[in-house]
Amino acid sequence: MGKVTGFLEIDRREQKYQPASDRIRHFREFTLPLPDAEVTNQAARCMDCGIPFCHGPNGCPVHNQIPDWNDLVYRDEWEEAARNLHTTNNFPEFTGRVCPAPCEEACTLNLEDMPVTIKTVEQAIADKAWKKGWIKPEPALVKTGKTVAIVGSGPAGLAAAQQLARAGHDVHVYEREPKAGGLLRYGIPDFKMEKHHIDRRVKQMEAEGVTFHYNENIGIVRPFQELIDTHDAVLLAGGSEAPRDPKLPGQEMEGVHFAMPYLVQSNRREGDEPVNEIPILAGGKHVVVVGGGDTASDCVGTAFRQGALSVTQLDIRAVPPMREDKLAVWPYWPTKFRTSSSQAEGAEREFACATLGIEGRNGRVTGVKCARVDQKRQPIPGTEFVLRADLVFLAIGFAHAAHPGLIEQSGAALDKRGNVEADDLAYATSVPKLYAAGDMRRGQSLVVWAIREGRQAAHAIDKELMGATTLPR
């Protein structure tokens, strides 16, 4: 695929960023897109590798036909590339911005640490498709007379809604918040993905017949049973919201928060929505973020943009190797040292570091007590130290979906982790007519996995309602 000798002749080139000193002054996206000619060159590097692991089970969860659209871009057939890309991914402009790109880790050229810049090409295709007007509503020609309710408008709910509407069903999306997007809008900062990308997809879906109901906290303001009684199928796509709670001594002190309320507040401000809680702001403060994942990194970047004096990130894991053993790991996702754009903005990182508790004065946090850990992640006596902190964010992941209200009223069985129990074929729960997909079913995961599950759940629901389906899995 692409130019036969392209991978030999053309070096890998990624999108660049605005300098950190500039980008921390605003919340806008800061990547600098490559010119079309350079994107074409990068697509030309896609080699005829025989078995394209990039879109196999170890690469792309939605099975994007990466070699195909790389070849189309190389041949300057951008519109056809956009059509191909949308056959497997409803929202490539989302994944082109926020996906960690397991496809690139699975690329054959990654054996030489020079994988094709798949994520960059994907974003370029999607952005050009919008700019050129190639992305239009695709309403169903024939209506089925069936109605489907979807609870949650995150990536899983949106993907399922679009697929089911295009199959001819009357789709109603119930969203707790004032706007659609779920984690995409309220969890991911604007500097990673601006929200107009979501808004234009919502307009497209409304033109396709999807009805959005906002400020609808199902199980709180509207009984869950009402959805079951008034729809032919109900899909739960509400995400995984219950945070893992370390129950640290002193955690109740003022200035200690879970990560998501902080990120949600910030996104509300940027979206000109009211913030009705006590403001959580990092300006002029020493910030400590507990956790080493994407949510922790988002807290780091947000704190810098709010004017934090310092940001320190604590990770209980040992410092990972700078380079993985390719022959032992490839094409799987490797554990290796990575630096996010937010961490590169000036964060101090402490590895092999356990958080023992929160210290404070007069009920207000003043520091975080830490210790080094051994290979079993147990604190090593005598290595304790205290980090100054005016603000602490707990970002160690999410345990399961929130149970009060919706899930409790549904009566659906839960798995051992506390998520709604459903397999990844039928996506059916223990309750008739009720389905579950995305993080609410599989637990905390990637946006691209949520899109995959939404698409597959739509396939299963359409097949159950109609006896057959033309929707892809």
PDB file of N, CA, C and O in Angstrom, residues 173-226:
ATOM      1  N   VAL A 173     -32.032  10.019  22.505  1.00  0.00           N
ATOM      2  CA  VAL A 173     -30.868  10.013  23.381  1.00  0.00           C
ATOM      3  C   VAL A 173     -31.180  10.858  24.611  1.00  0.00           C
ATOM      4  O   VAL A 173     -31.534  12.040  24.489  1.00  0.00           O
ATOM      5  N   TYR A 174     -31.042  10.260  25.777  1.00  0.00           N
ATOM      6  CA  TYR A 174     -31.309  10.948  27.052  1.00  0.00           C
ATOM      7  C   TYR A 174     -29.972  11.263  27.725  1.00  0.00           C
ATOM      8  O   TYR A 174     -29.211  10.365  28.054  1.00  0.00           O
ATOM      9  N   GLU A 175     -29.719  12.542  27.905  1.00  0.00           N
ATOM     10  CA  GLU A 175     -28.443  13.009  28.435  1.00  0.00           C
ATOM     11  C   GLU A 175     -28.669  13.800  29.721  1.00  0.00           C
ATOM     12  O   GLU A 175     -29.507  14.692  29.779  1.00  0.00           O
ATOM     13  N   ARG A 176     -27.909  13.466  30.745  1.00  0.00           N
ATOM     14  CA  ARG A 176     -28.017  14.118  32.054  1.00  0.00           C
ATOM     15  C   ARG A 176     -27.596  15.581  32.004  1.00  0.00           C
ATOM     16  O   ARG A 176     -28.139  16.427  32.715  1.00  0.00           O
ATOM     17  N   GLU A 177     -26.622  15.903  31.160  1.00  0.00           N
ATOM     18  CA  GLU A 177     -26.041  17.245  31.117  1.00  0.00           C
ATOM     19  C   GLU A 177     -26.781  18.149  30.126  1.00  0.00           C
ATOM     20  O   GLU A 177     -27.599  17.680  29.333  1.00  0.00           O
ATOM     21  N   PRO A 178     -26.461  19.455  30.117  1.00  0.00           N
ATOM     22  CA  PRO A 178     -27.137  20.373  29.197  1.00  0.00           C
ATOM     23  C   PRO A 178     -26.733  20.200  27.737  1.00  0.00           C
ATOM     24  O   PRO A 178     -27.413  20.696  26.851  1.00  0.00           O
ATOM     25  N   LYS A 179     -25.611  19.516  27.477  1.00  0.00           N
ATOM     26  CA  LYS A 179     -25.133  19.333  26.111  1.00  0.00           C
ATOM     27  C   LYS A 179     -24.665  17.900  25.924  1.00  0.00           C
ATOM     28  O   LYS A 179     -24.339  17.199  26.887  1.00  0.00           O
ATOM     29  N   ALA A 180     -24.594  17.477  24.671  1.00  0.00           N
ATOM     30  CA  ALA A 180     -24.175  16.113  24.358  1.00  0.00           C
ATOM     31  C   ALA A 180     -22.663  15.982  24.387  1.00  0.00           C
ATOM     32  O   ALA A 180     -21.926  16.952  24.268  1.00  0.00           O
ATOM     33  N   GLY A 181     -22.197  14.764  24.535  1.00  0.00           N
ATOM     34  CA  GLY A 181     -20.763  14.488  24.463  1.00  0.00           C
ATOM     35  C   GLY A 181     -20.238  13.622  25.579  1.00  0.00           C
ATOM     36  O   GLY A 181     -19.247  12.923  25.416  1.00  0.00           O
ATOM     37  N   GLY A 182     -20.871  13.683  26.757  1.00  0.00           N
ATOM     38  CA  GLY A 182     -20.385  12.883  27.874  1.00  0.00           C
ATOM     39  C   GLY A 182     -18.943  13.204  28.198  1.00  0.00           C
ATOM     40  O   GLY A 182     -18.545  14.370  28.302  1.00  0.00           O
ATOM     41  N   LEU A 183     -18.122  12.162  28.326  1.00  0.00           N
ATOM     42  CA  LEU A 183     -16.708  12.336  28.636  1.00  0.00           C
ATOM     43  C   LEU A 183     -15.999  13.207  27.605  1.00  0.00           C
ATOM     44  O   LEU A 183     -15.097  13.977  27.935  1.00  0.00           O
ATOM     45  N   LEU A 184     -16.418  13.117  26.349  1.00  0.00           N
ATOM     46  CA  LEU A 184     -15.785  13.907  25.299  1.00  0.00           C
ATOM     47  C   LEU A 184     -15.889  15.401  25.575  1.00  0.00           C
ATOM     48  O   LEU A 184     -14.963  16.162  25.320  1.00  0.00           O
ATOM     49  N   ARG A 185     -17.044  15.821  26.113  1.00  0.00           N
ATOM     50  CA  ARG A 185     -17.271  17.239  26.364  1.00  0.00           C
ATOM     51  C   ARG A 185     -16.831  17.658  27.761  1.00  0.00           C
ATOM     52  O   ARG A 185     -16.202  18.704  27.940  1.00  0.00           O
ATOM     53  N   TYR A 186     -17.152  16.847  28.762  1.00  0.00           N
ATOM     54  CA  TYR A 186     -16.967  17.282  30.149  1.00  0.00           C
ATOM     55  C   TYR A 186     -15.725  16.700  30.815  1.00  0.00           C
ATOM     56  O   TYR A 186     -15.318  17.181  31.871  1.00  0.00           O
ATOM     57  N   GLY A 187     -15.113  15.697  30.212  1.00  0.00           N
ATOM     58  CA  GLY A 187     -13.927  15.113  30.809  1.00  0.00           C
ATOM     59  C   GLY A 187     -12.644  15.484  30.094  1.00  0.00           C
ATOM     60  O   GLY A 187     -11.613  15.727  30.721  1.00  0.00           O
ATOM     61  N   ILE A 188     -12.692  15.536  28.768  1.00  0.00           N
ATOM     62  CA  ILE A 188     -11.496  15.825  27.967  1.00  0.00           C
ATOM     63  C   ILE A 188     -11.359  17.332  27.788  1.00  0.00           C
ATOM     64  O   ILE A 188     -12.289  17.986  27.308  1.00  0.00           O
ATOM     65  N   PRO A 189     -10.229  17.916  28.162  1.00  0.00           N
ATOM     66  CA  PRO A 189     -10.064  19.370  28.042  1.00  0.00           C
ATOM     67  C   PRO A 189     -10.082  19.840  26.587  1.00  0.00           C
ATOM     68  O   PRO A 189      -9.755  19.087  25.665  1.00  0.00           O
ATOM     69  N   ASP A 190     -10.438  21.113  26.418  1.00  0.00           N
ATOM     70  CA  ASP A 190     -10.495  21.686  25.075  1.00  0.00           C
ATOM     71  C   ASP A 190      -9.141  21.676  24.383  1.00  0.00           C
ATOM     72  O   ASP A 190      -9.074  21.615  23.147  1.00  0.00           O
ATOM     73  N   PHE A 191      -8.054  21.740  25.161  1.00  0.00           N
ATOM     74  CA  PHE A 191      -6.757  21.774  24.487  1.00  0.00           C
ATOM     75  C   PHE A 191      -6.425  20.442  23.816  1.00  0.00           C
ATOM     76  O   PHE A 191      -5.512  20.372  22.988  1.00  0.00           O
ATOM     77  N   LYS A 192      -7.166  19.398  24.147  1.00  0.00           N
ATOM     78  CA  LYS A 192      -7.010  18.132  23.436  1.00  0.00           C
ATOM     79  C   LYS A 192      -8.052  17.977  22.328  1.00  0.00           C
ATOM     80  O   LYS A 192      -7.769  17.414  21.272  1.00  0.00           O
ATOM     81  N   MET A 193      -9.266  18.463  22.591  1.00  0.00           N
ATOM     82  CA  MET A 193     -10.311  18.429  21.567  1.00  0.00           C
ATOM     83  C   MET A 193     -11.334  19.513  21.847  1.00  0.00           C
ATOM     84  O   MET A 193     -12.035  19.475  22.859  1.00  0.00           O
ATOM     85  N   GLU A 194     -11.408  20.486  20.934  1.00  0.00           N
ATOM     86  CA  GLU A 194     -12.391  21.548  21.085  1.00  0.00           C
ATOM     87  C   GLU A 194     -13.794  21.001  20.835  1.00  0.00           C
ATOM     88  O   GLU A 194     -13.982  20.065  20.049  1.00  0.00           O
ATOM     89  N   LYS A 195     -14.776  21.611  21.479  1.00  0.00           N
ATOM     90  CA  LYS A 195     -16.111  21.021  21.513  1.00  0.00           C
ATOM     91  C   LYS A 195     -16.961  21.292  20.282  1.00  0.00           C
ATOM     92  O   LYS A 195     -18.032  20.700  20.129  1.00  0.00           O
ATOM     93  N   HIS A 196     -16.498  22.162  19.385  1.00  0.00           N
ATOM     94  CA  HIS A 196     -17.270  22.362  18.153  1.00  0.00           C
ATOM     95  C   HIS A 196     -17.261  21.101  17.304  1.00  0.00           C
ATOM     96  O   HIS A 196     -18.162  20.902  16.468  1.00  0.00           O
ATOM     97  N   HIS A 197     -16.276  20.232  17.523  1.00  0.00           N
ATOM     98  CA  HIS A 197     -16.262  18.954  16.806  1.00  0.00           C
ATOM     99  C   HIS A 197     -17.483  18.113  17.193  1.00  0.00           C
ATOM    100  O   HIS A 197     -18.064  17.421  16.350  1.00  0.00           O
ATOM    101  N   ILE A 198     -17.857  18.168  18.469  1.00  0.00           N
ATOM    102  CA  ILE A 198     -19.042  17.429  18.933  1.00  0.00           C
ATOM    103  C   ILE A 198     -20.308  18.096  18.413  1.00  0.00           C
ATOM    104  O   ILE A 198     -21.235  17.418  17.939  1.00  0.00           O
ATOM    105  N   ASP A 199     -20.355  19.425  18.488  1.00  0.00           N
ATOM    106  CA  ASP A 199     -21.570  20.158  18.116  1.00  0.00           C
ATOM    107  C   ASP A 199     -21.981  19.874  16.675  1.00  0.00           C
ATOM    108  O   ASP A 199     -23.172  19.683  16.383  1.00  0.00           O
ATOM    109  N   ARG A 200     -21.018  19.823  15.758  1.00  0.00           N
ATOM    110  CA  ARG A 200     -21.404  19.604  14.370  1.00  0.00           C
ATOM    111  C   ARG A 200     -21.843  18.167  14.124  1.00  0.00           C
ATOM    112  O   ARG A 200     -22.675  17.907  13.249  1.00  0.00           O
ATOM    113  N   ARG A 201     -21.308  17.210  14.900  1.00  0.00           N
ATOM    114  CA  ARG A 201     -21.796  15.835  14.789  1.00  0.00           C
ATOM    115  C   ARG A 201     -23.232  15.735  15.313  1.00  0.00           C
ATOM    116  O   ARG A 201     -24.063  15.006  14.761  1.00  0.00           O
ATOM    117  N   VAL A 202     -23.532  16.457  16.394  1.00  0.00           N
ATOM    118  CA  VAL A 202     -24.895  16.453  16.930  1.00  0.00           C
ATOM    119  C   VAL A 202     -25.864  17.002  15.888  1.00  0.00           C
ATOM    120  O   VAL A 202     -26.953  16.444  15.674  1.00  0.00           O
ATOM    121  N   LYS A 203     -25.480  18.083  15.211  1.00  0.00           N
ATOM    122  CA  LYS A 203     -26.345  18.649  14.167  1.00  0.00           C
ATOM    123  C   LYS A 203     -26.549  17.639  13.037  1.00  0.00           C
ATOM    124  O   LYS A 203     -27.663  17.507  12.503  1.00  0.00           O
ATOM    125  N   GLN A 204     -25.490  16.938  12.655  1.00  0.00           N
ATOM    126  CA  GLN A 204     -25.619  15.915  11.628  1.00  0.00           C
ATOM    127  C   GLN A 204     -26.604  14.835  12.064  1.00  0.00           C
ATOM    128  O   GLN A 204     -27.484  14.422  11.293  1.00  0.00           O
ATOM    129  N   MET A 205     -26.470  14.390  13.318  1.00  0.00           N
ATOM    130  CA  MET A 205     -27.325  13.316  13.809  1.00  0.00           C
ATOM    131  C   MET A 205     -28.769  13.770  13.957  1.00  0.00           C
ATOM    132  O   MET A 205     -29.703  12.996  13.703  1.00  0.00           O
ATOM    133  N   GLU A 206     -28.986  15.016  14.358  1.00  0.00           N
ATOM    134  CA  GLU A 206     -30.360  15.539  14.431  1.00  0.00           C
ATOM    135  C   GLU A 206     -30.995  15.544  13.045  1.00  0.00           C
ATOM    136  O   GLU A 206     -32.180  15.225  12.893  1.00  0.00           O
ATOM    137  N   ALA A 207     -30.201  15.892  12.025  1.00  0.00           N
ATOM    138  CA  ALA A 207     -30.708  15.874  10.654  1.00  0.00           C
ATOM    139  C   ALA A 207     -30.980  14.450  10.175  1.00  0.00           C
ATOM    140  O   ALA A 207     -31.739  14.248   9.213  1.00  0.00           O
ATOM    141  N   GLU A 208     -30.382  13.470  10.835  1.00  0.00           N
ATOM    142  CA  GLU A 208     -30.620  12.065  10.503  1.00  0.00           C
ATOM    143  C   GLU A 208     -31.784  11.477  11.294  1.00  0.00           C
ATOM    144  O   GLU A 208     -32.115  10.300  11.122  1.00  0.00           O
ATOM    145  N   GLY A 209     -32.384  12.293  12.169  1.00  0.00           N
ATOM    146  CA  GLY A 209     -33.573  11.848  12.890  1.00  0.00           C
ATOM    147  C   GLY A 209     -33.386  11.534  14.354  1.00  0.00           C
ATOM    148  O   GLY A 209     -34.339  11.137  15.032  1.00  0.00           O
ATOM    149  N   VAL A 210     -32.161  11.696  14.877  1.00  0.00           N
ATOM    150  CA  VAL A 210     -31.924  11.435  16.297  1.00  0.00           C
ATOM    151  C   VAL A 210     -32.482  12.602  17.123  1.00  0.00           C
ATOM    152  O   VAL A 210     -32.255  13.776  16.798  1.00  0.00           O
ATOM    153  N   THR A 211     -33.220  12.284  18.181  1.00  0.00           N
ATOM    154  CA  THR A 211     -33.764  13.296  19.076  1.00  0.00           C
ATOM    155  C   THR A 211     -32.980  13.279  20.378  1.00  0.00           C
ATOM    156  O   THR A 211     -32.854  12.229  21.014  1.00  0.00           O
ATOM    157  N   PHE A 212     -32.440  14.441  20.757  1.00  0.00           N
ATOM    158  CA  PHE A 212     -31.663  14.550  21.990  1.00  0.00           C
ATOM    159  C   PHE A 212     -32.533  15.183  23.079  1.00  0.00           C
ATOM    160  O   PHE A 212     -33.169  16.215  22.856  1.00  0.00           O
ATOM    161  N   HIS A 213     -32.523  14.557  24.258  1.00  0.00           N
ATOM    162  CA  HIS A 213     -33.236  15.078  25.422  1.00  0.00           C
ATOM    163  C   HIS A 213     -32.192  15.417  26.480  1.00  0.00           C
ATOM    164  O   HIS A 213     -31.546  14.519  27.033  1.00  0.00           O
ATOM    165  N   TYR A 214     -32.017  16.696  26.764  1.00  0.00           N
ATOM    166  CA  TYR A 214     -30.981  17.136  27.696  1.00  0.00           C
ATOM    167  C   TYR A 214     -31.550  17.346  29.106  1.00  0.00           C
ATOM    168  O   TYR A 214     -32.765  17.431  29.299  1.00  0.00           O
ATOM    169  N   ASN A 215     -30.632  17.429  30.078  1.00  0.00           N
ATOM    170  CA  ASN A 215     -30.998  17.587  31.491  1.00  0.00           C
ATOM    171  C   ASN A 215     -31.939  16.473  31.942  1.00  0.00           C
ATOM    172  O   ASN A 215     -32.835  16.685  32.753  1.00  0.00           O
ATOM    173  N   GLU A 216     -31.722  15.284  31.395  1.00  0.00           N
ATOM    174  CA  GLU A 216     -32.552  14.119  31.719  1.00  0.00           C
ATOM    175  C   GLU A 216     -31.701  13.105  32.489  1.00  0.00           C
ATOM    176  O   GLU A 216     -31.026  12.265  31.894  1.00  0.00           O
ATOM    177  N   ASN A 217     -31.706  13.215  33.782  1.00  0.00           N
ATOM    178  CA  ASN A 217     -30.968  12.270  34.629  1.00  0.00           C
ATOM    179  C   ASN A 217     -31.881  11.081  34.912  1.00  0.00           C
ATOM    180  O   ASN A 217     -32.660  11.100  35.871  1.00  0.00           O
ATOM    181  N   ILE A 218     -31.791  10.090  34.060  1.00  0.00           N
ATOM    182  CA  ILE A 218     -32.693   8.945  34.162  1.00  0.00           C
ATOM    183  C   ILE A 218     -32.448   8.202  35.478  1.00  0.00           C
ATOM    184  O   ILE A 218     -31.317   7.896  35.840  1.00  0.00           O
ATOM    185  N   GLY A 219     -33.543   7.917  36.159  1.00  0.00           N
ATOM    186  CA  GLY A 219     -33.450   7.315  37.487  1.00  0.00           C
ATOM    187  C   GLY A 219     -33.530   8.346  38.589  1.00  0.00           C
ATOM    188  O   GLY A 219     -33.705   7.999  39.753  1.00  0.00           O
ATOM    189  N   ILE A 220     -33.423   9.626  38.220  1.00  0.00           N
ATOM    190  CA  ILE A 220     -33.528  10.713  39.200  1.00  0.00           C
ATOM    191  C   ILE A 220     -34.703  11.622  38.846  1.00  0.00           C
ATOM    192  O   ILE A 220     -35.636  11.777  39.625  1.00  0.00           O
ATOM    193  N   VAL A 221     -34.657  12.224  37.650  1.00  0.00           N
ATOM    194  CA  VAL A 221     -35.744  13.121  37.244  1.00  0.00           C
ATOM    195  C   VAL A 221     -36.799  12.396  36.405  1.00  0.00           C
ATOM    196  O   VAL A 221     -37.913  12.907  36.239  1.00  0.00           O
ATOM    197  N   ARG A 222     -36.451  11.252  35.869  1.00  0.00           N
ATOM    198  CA  ARG A 222     -37.400  10.443  35.092  1.00  0.00           C
ATOM    199  C   ARG A 222     -37.194   8.979  35.465  1.00  0.00           C
ATOM    200  O   ARG A 222     -36.072   8.480  35.431  1.00  0.00           O
ATOM    201  N   PRO A 223     -38.254   8.250  35.820  1.00  0.00           N
ATOM    202  CA  PRO A 223     -38.092   6.844  36.206  1.00  0.00           C
ATOM    203  C   PRO A 223     -37.559   6.013  35.046  1.00  0.00           C
ATOM    204  O   PRO A 223     -37.967   6.194  33.895  1.00  0.00           O
ATOM    205  N   PHE A 224     -36.655   5.100  35.358  1.00  0.00           N
ATOM    206  CA  PHE A 224     -36.102   4.231  34.329  1.00  0.00           C
ATOM    207  C   PHE A 224     -37.194   3.422  33.644  1.00  0.00           C
ATOM    208  O   PHE A 224     -37.168   3.237  32.420  1.00  0.00           O
ATOM    209  N   GLN A 225     -38.174   2.949  34.402  1.00  0.00           N
ATOM    210  CA  GLN A 225     -39.209   2.086  33.843  1.00  0.00           C
ATOM    211  C   GLN A 225     -39.971   2.755  32.712  1.00  0.00           C
ATOM    212  O   GLN A 225     -40.461   2.089  31.787  1.00  0.00           O
ATOM    213  N   GLU A 226     -40.039   4.083  32.753  1.00  0.00           N
ATOM    214  CA  GLU A 226     -40.742   4.812  31.689  1.00  0.00           C
ATOM    215  C   GLU A 226     -40.089   4.570  30.329  1.00  0.00           C
ATOM    216  O   GLU A 226     -40.786   4.469  29.307  1.00  0.00           O
TER     217      GLU A 226
END
